[in-house]
mmCIF file of C-alpha atoms in Angstrom:
data_model
loop_
_atom_site.group_PDB
_atom_site.id
_atom_site.type_symbol
_atom_site.label_atom_id
_atom_site.label_comp_id
_atom_site.label_asym_id
_atom_site.label_seq_id
_atom_site.Cartn_x
_atom_site.Cartn_y
_atom_site.Cartn_z
ATOM 1 C CA ASN A 1 -17.141 -37.953 -52.750
ATOM 2 C CA ALA A 2 -16.304 -36.544 -49.540
ATOM 3 C CA PRO A 3 -18.844 -37.736 -46.942
ATOM 4 C CA VAL A 4 -20.650 -34.694 -45.883
ATOM 5 C CA THR A 5 -24.010 -33.705 -43.185
ATOM 6 C CA ALA A 6 -26.815 -31.099 -45.021
ATOM 7 C CA ASP A 7 -30.251 -28.421 -44.398
ATOM 8 C CA VAL A 8 -32.072 -27.605 -46.642
ATOM 9 C CA ARG A 9 -34.796 -24.962 -46.235
ATOM 10 C CA ASP A 10 -37.122 -22.766 -48.772
ATOM 11 C CA LEU A 11 -36.227 -18.654 -48.523
ATOM 12 C CA PRO A 12 -40.023 -17.212 -47.802
ATOM 13 C CA ASP A 13 -41.669 -15.265 -49.977
ATOM 14 C CA SER A 14 -39.346 -16.299 -52.397
ATOM 15 C CA PRO A 15 -38.947 -19.733 -55.270
ATOM 16 C CA TRP A 16 -35.491 -20.547 -53.816
ATOM 17 C CA PHE A 17 -33.901 -23.252 -51.345
ATOM 18 C CA LEU A 18 -31.228 -22.649 -49.308
ATOM 19 C CA VAL A 19 -29.007 -25.685 -49.130
ATOM 20 C CA ALA A 20 -25.778 -25.652 -46.152
ATOM 21 C CA ARG A 21 -23.487 -28.321 -45.818
ATOM 22 C CA MET A 22 -20.551 -29.268 -44.697
ATOM 23 C CA LYS A 23 -17.611 -32.406 -44.428
ATOM 24 C CA THR A 24 -18.266 -34.758 -42.221
ATOM 25 C CA SER A 25 -14.808 -34.973 -41.677
ATOM 26 C CA GLU A 26 -15.213 -31.004 -40.365
ATOM 27 C CA LEU A 27 -18.299 -31.210 -38.233
ATOM 28 C CA TYR A 28 -17.414 -34.090 -36.155
ATOM 29 C CA SER A 29 -13.347 -32.720 -36.056
ATOM 30 C CA PRO A 30 -13.793 -30.475 -32.510
ATOM 31 C CA ALA A 31 -16.093 -33.860 -30.692
ATOM 32 C CA LYS A 32 -12.807 -36.276 -32.198
ATOM 33 C CA GLY A 33 -10.618 -33.745 -30.222
ATOM 34 C CA ARG A 34 -13.106 -33.872 -27.202
ATOM 35 C CA LEU A 35 -13.236 -37.117 -27.491
ATOM 36 C CA TRP A 36 -9.379 -37.888 -28.192
ATOM 37 C CA MET A 37 -9.028 -35.771 -25.255
ATOM 38 C CA ILE A 38 -11.507 -37.809 -22.496
ATOM 39 C CA LEU A 39 -10.364 -40.897 -23.702
ATOM 40 C CA GLY A 40 -5.998 -39.619 -23.087
ATOM 41 C CA PHE A 41 -7.245 -37.527 -19.626
ATOM 42 C CA VAL A 42 -9.242 -41.348 -19.440
ATOM 43 C CA THR A 43 -5.733 -42.950 -19.973
ATOM 44 C CA ALA A 44 -3.576 -41.101 -18.186
ATOM 45 C CA LEU A 45 -6.593 -41.637 -14.684
ATOM 46 C CA LEU A 46 -6.266 -45.177 -15.620
ATOM 47 C CA PHE A 47 -2.691 -45.723 -16.045
ATOM 48 C CA GLY A 48 -2.658 -43.465 -12.106
ATOM 49 C CA THR A 49 -4.920 -45.727 -10.200
ATOM 50 C CA GLY A 50 -2.799 -48.838 -11.347
ATOM 51 C CA ALA A 51 0.571 -47.011 -10.813
ATOM 52 C CA GLY A 52 -1.192 -46.180 -6.772
ATOM 53 C CA LEU A 53 -2.288 -49.553 -6.758
ATOM 54 C CA ALA A 54 1.290 -51.125 -7.846
ATOM 55 C CA PHE A 55 2.965 -48.487 -4.928
ATOM 56 C CA VAL A 56 0.760 -50.190 -2.089
ATOM 57 C CA TRP A 57 0.770 -53.682 -3.713
ATOM 58 C CA ARG A 58 4.637 -54.169 -3.665
ATOM 59 C CA GLN A 59 4.771 -51.759 0.279
ATOM 60 C CA GLN A 60 2.286 -54.430 1.300
ATOM 61 C CA SER A 61 4.302 -57.126 -0.420
ATOM 62 C CA MET A 62 7.501 -55.667 0.883
ATOM 63 C CA GLY A 63 6.289 -55.159 4.166
ATOM 64 C CA PHE A 64 5.090 -58.756 4.074
ATOM 65 C CA TYR A 65 7.905 -60.348 2.908
ATOM 66 C CA ARG A 66 10.346 -58.564 5.780
ATOM 67 C CA GLU A 67 7.709 -60.075 8.465
ATOM 68 C CA ARG A 68 8.582 -63.316 7.301
ATOM 69 C CA TYR A 69 12.052 -62.175 6.806
ATOM 70 C CA LYS A 70 11.834 -61.508 10.525
ATOM 71 C CA ALA A 71 10.205 -63.833 11.431
ATOM 72 C CA ALA A 72 12.066 -66.234 9.901
ATOM 73 C CA GLU A 73 15.322 -65.109 11.529
ATOM 74 C CA MET A 74 13.532 -64.809 15.085
ATOM 75 C CA LEU A 75 12.131 -69.366 14.139
ATOM 76 C CA ARG A 76 16.253 -69.562 13.311
ATOM 77 C CA ASP A 77 17.185 -67.666 16.800
ATOM 78 C CA SER A 78 15.450 -69.545 18.460
ATOM 79 C CA GLU A 79 16.239 -73.043 17.493
ATOM 80 C CA ILE A 80 19.653 -72.624 18.154
ATOM 81 C CA ARG A 81 19.540 -71.344 21.192
ATOM 82 C CA TYR A 82 17.761 -75.046 21.346
ATOM 83 C CA ARG A 83 20.738 -76.157 20.761
ATOM 84 C CA ARG A 84 23.221 -74.835 22.468
ATOM 85 C CA LEU A 85 20.509 -75.555 25.780
ATOM 86 C CA PHE A 86 20.178 -79.010 24.209
ATOM 87 C CA GLU A 87 23.668 -79.810 23.075
ATOM 88 C CA ALA A 88 25.196 -77.637 26.866
ATOM 89 C CA ALA A 89 22.023 -80.198 28.407
ATOM 90 C CA LYS A 90 23.885 -81.323 31.898
ATOM 91 C CA ASP A 91 21.194 -83.393 31.656
ATOM 92 C CA GLY A 92 19.799 -86.882 29.345
ATOM 93 C CA ILE A 93 18.178 -85.327 26.868
ATOM 94 C CA LEU A 94 16.689 -88.600 24.712
ATOM 95 C CA ILE A 95 13.891 -86.612 22.190
ATOM 96 C CA LEU A 96 11.312 -89.411 20.613
ATOM 97 C CA ASP A 97 9.040 -90.045 17.871
ATOM 98 C CA ALA A 98 4.716 -89.666 19.966
ATOM 99 C CA GLU A 99 3.375 -92.214 17.343
ATOM 100 C CA THR A 100 6.378 -94.579 17.526
ATOM 101 C CA GLY A 101 9.342 -93.847 19.773
ATOM 102 C CA ILE A 102 11.692 -93.819 17.921
ATOM 103 C CA VAL A 103 13.966 -91.882 18.576
ATOM 104 C CA LEU A 104 15.465 -88.952 16.729
ATOM 105 C CA ASP A 105 17.583 -86.904 19.436
ATOM 106 C CA VAL A 106 20.346 -87.140 21.621
ATOM 107 C CA ASN A 107 22.661 -85.375 23.368
ATOM 108 C CA PRO A 108 26.093 -85.158 24.472
ATOM 109 C CA PHE A 109 25.573 -85.895 27.542
ATOM 110 C CA LEU A 110 22.893 -88.514 27.766
ATOM 111 C CA ILE A 111 26.054 -90.136 25.434
ATOM 112 C CA GLU A 112 29.376 -88.940 26.944
ATOM 113 C CA ILE A 113 27.116 -91.487 30.758
ATOM 114 C CA LEU A 114 26.237 -94.099 29.510
ATOM 115 C CA GLY A 115 29.513 -94.736 26.827
ATOM 116 C CA PHE A 116 27.302 -95.684 24.054
ATOM 117 C CA SER A 117 27.365 -93.773 20.519
ATOM 118 C CA HIS A 118 25.096 -91.559 19.085
ATOM 119 C CA GLU A 119 23.776 -94.089 15.987
ATOM 120 C CA GLU A 120 23.803 -97.256 18.930
ATOM 121 C CA PHE A 121 20.501 -94.597 19.912
ATOM 122 C CA ARG A 122 19.298 -92.769 16.884
ATOM 123 C CA GLY A 123 16.349 -94.706 14.692
ATOM 124 C CA LYS A 124 15.447 -97.582 17.313
ATOM 125 C CA LYS A 125 12.660 -97.274 18.596
ATOM 126 C CA ILE A 126 12.895 -97.165 22.932
ATOM 127 C CA TRP A 127 11.910 -100.775 24.211
ATOM 128 C CA GLU A 128 14.753 -101.916 21.765
ATOM 129 C CA LEU A 129 17.703 -100.342 24.205
ATOM 130 C CA GLU A 130 18.908 -102.508 25.944
ATOM 131 C CA PHE A 131 20.126 -100.258 29.082
ATOM 132 C CA PHE A 132 15.727 -98.587 29.086
ATOM 133 C CA LYS A 133 14.164 -102.021 28.941
ATOM 134 C CA ASN A 134 13.176 -101.599 32.783
ATOM 135 C CA ILE A 135 11.785 -97.752 31.906
ATOM 136 C CA ALA A 136 10.596 -98.627 28.422
ATOM 137 C CA GLU A 137 10.082 -102.848 29.322
ATOM 138 C CA SER A 138 7.453 -103.181 26.435
ATOM 139 C CA LYS A 139 5.191 -101.556 23.590
ATOM 140 C CA ASP A 140 2.437 -101.482 26.428
ATOM 141 C CA ASN A 141 4.123 -99.364 28.912
ATOM 142 C CA PHE A 142 4.902 -97.120 26.377
ATOM 143 C CA LEU A 143 1.359 -96.390 25.268
ATOM 144 C CA GLN A 144 0.209 -95.650 28.914
ATOM 145 C CA LEU A 145 2.961 -93.218 28.120
ATOM 146 C CA GLN A 146 1.432 -91.760 24.886
ATOM 147 C CA GLU A 147 -2.057 -91.244 26.776
ATOM 148 C CA ASN A 148 -0.756 -90.024 30.103
ATOM 149 C CA GLU A 149 1.621 -87.523 28.273
ATOM 150 C CA TYR A 150 3.645 -87.627 31.345
ATOM 151 C CA MET A 151 5.860 -90.281 33.515
ATOM 152 C CA ARG A 152 8.269 -89.857 36.105
ATOM 153 C CA TYR A 153 10.354 -92.435 38.250
ATOM 154 C CA GLU A 154 12.605 -91.182 40.494
ATOM 155 C CA ALA A 155 14.929 -93.694 41.399
ATOM 156 C CA LEU A 156 16.478 -95.359 38.053
ATOM 157 C CA SER A 157 19.573 -97.716 37.467
ATOM 158 C CA LEU A 158 21.021 -98.407 34.200
ATOM 159 C CA LYS A 159 23.509 -100.477 33.130
ATOM 160 C CA THR A 160 26.300 -98.439 31.021
ATOM 161 C CA ALA A 161 28.258 -99.468 28.216
ATOM 162 C CA ASP A 162 31.621 -100.860 30.180
ATOM 163 C CA GLY A 163 28.424 -102.255 33.076
ATOM 164 C CA ARG A 164 29.402 -100.174 35.453
ATOM 165 C CA GLN A 165 25.295 -99.366 37.065
ATOM 166 C CA ILE A 166 24.454 -95.343 37.097
ATOM 167 C CA ASP A 167 21.113 -94.684 38.786
ATOM 168 C CA VAL A 168 19.350 -92.037 37.377
ATOM 169 C CA GLU A 169 15.956 -89.846 37.671
ATOM 170 C CA PHE A 170 13.527 -90.067 34.251
ATOM 171 C CA VAL A 171 11.070 -87.818 33.618
ATOM 172 C CA SER A 172 9.047 -87.437 30.227
ATOM 173 C CA ASN A 173 7.007 -85.299 28.826
ATOM 174 C CA VAL A 174 4.398 -85.241 25.394
ATOM 175 C CA TYR A 175 4.557 -81.590 23.686
ATOM 176 C CA LEU A 176 4.367 -81.179 19.768
ATOM 177 C CA VAL A 177 6.739 -79.340 17.246
ATOM 178 C CA ASP A 178 5.377 -78.232 14.369
ATOM 179 C CA HIS A 179 2.151 -80.602 14.295
ATOM 180 C CA ASN A 180 3.648 -83.396 15.334
ATOM 181 C CA ARG A 181 4.048 -84.870 18.667
ATOM 182 C CA VAL A 182 7.010 -86.044 20.181
ATOM 183 C CA ILE A 183 8.248 -87.108 23.826
ATOM 184 C CA GLN A 184 11.727 -85.470 25.493
ATOM 185 C CA CYS A 185 12.887 -87.889 28.273
ATOM 186 C CA ASN A 186 15.465 -85.671 30.359
ATOM 187 C CA ILE A 187 17.612 -88.103 32.368
ATOM 188 C CA ARG A 188 19.134 -86.777 35.005
ATOM 189 C CA ASP A 189 22.236 -88.395 36.493
ATOM 190 C CA ILE A 190 21.347 -89.605 39.857
ATOM 191 C CA THR A 191 24.564 -91.629 41.360
ATOM 192 C CA GLU A 192 26.635 -89.530 44.257
ATOM 193 C CA ARG A 193 23.451 -87.940 45.430
ATOM 194 C CA LYS A 194 22.355 -92.340 46.076
ATOM 195 C CA GLN A 195 26.360 -93.085 47.046
ATOM 196 C CA ALA A 196 25.619 -90.132 49.240
ATOM 197 C CA GLU A 197 22.774 -90.920 50.983
ATOM 198 C CA GLN A 198 23.232 -94.395 51.677
ATOM 199 C CA ALA A 199 26.272 -93.579 53.296
ATOM 200 C CA LEU A 200 24.723 -91.266 55.257
ATOM 201 C CA ARG A 201 22.341 -94.149 56.153
ATOM 202 C CA GLU A 202 25.586 -96.049 57.495
ATOM 203 C CA SER A 203 26.307 -94.315 58.879
ATOM 204 C CA GLU A 204 23.193 -93.299 61.300
ATOM 205 C CA THR A 205 23.324 -97.552 61.331
ATOM 206 C CA ARG A 206 26.788 -96.774 63.050
ATOM 207 C CA PHE A 207 26.385 -94.249 65.041
ATOM 208 C CA ARG A 208 23.571 -96.735 66.384
ATOM 209 C CA GLN A 209 25.407 -99.320 67.999
ATOM 210 C CA ILE A 210 28.346 -97.278 68.883
ATOM 211 C CA SER A 211 24.991 -96.639 70.759
ATOM 212 C CA ALA A 212 23.703 -98.973 72.092
ATOM 213 C CA GLN A 213 26.596 -100.420 72.808
ATOM 214 C CA PHE A 214 27.643 -97.738 74.910
ATOM 215 C CA HIS A 215 24.453 -97.518 76.927
ATOM 216 C CA ALA A 216 24.356 -101.760 76.898
ATOM 217 C CA LEU A 217 28.294 -100.988 78.377
ATOM 218 C CA LEU A 218 26.830 -97.501 81.391
ATOM 219 C CA ASP A 219 24.039 -100.417 82.086
ATOM 220 C CA ALA A 220 26.610 -103.468 83.123
#
C-alpha cells in the first residue's frame, strides 16, 4: 500500500509488457536531500546576512550614542564654564525672559553691589523691581527693548538696599537659549569712575578760579 511511480512499455515483437516501478519516497529522496541542502544554505546565508546587518547596526548605534555622549559632555562642560563665568563676573548680570520680563537668574556680584537677596530678584518682572524703575519704568519701555533687542544706558543711578546711590552702566541684549528668547543685562558699577570725573571737574574749576584770581592780581 505504498505509493509508487511506474512506467509501462510493450516489448517489441512479443505479447509481453515491461513494468518498472519505484516507491515515490525513494524516487524523490535525492531531490529532498538537495532541497534540504539548499534550504540549509539559504538559512545560513540569511542568518549570516542578518548577523552582518546586526553587527553594522550595532556599530552605527554605538557610534551614534558615542556622539550623543560626547555632545552631552561638551554641553555640560559649556554649562559649567558659563556658570563659573556667570558667578565669578565682576559685572552684575541679570537674565530675563524676553517674552514676560520675569527675572530668571541673577549673579552674585549684582546681589552684592545692590544688597538685595536672590529671592528679591527671582520671579519678578523687571519693572516691578524698585531699584530698576528708572530703567524699565513701564511695560511699554520693556516692549521697546524687545523690539530693538539692544539697549544701553551710559550712566544710571541705582538705589541700594541700604539707601546708597551708585552709578552704573547698563547694557542689554536679546539672544536665544534652547529656542527661547532671553535678555541678558550687564550692569557695571562706575561709581568710582564718576567720582573721579567729578573730582577732576572740580579740580579744573578750582584751577581756573585760582588762575583768574592770579591774573587779576597781576593786572592790578
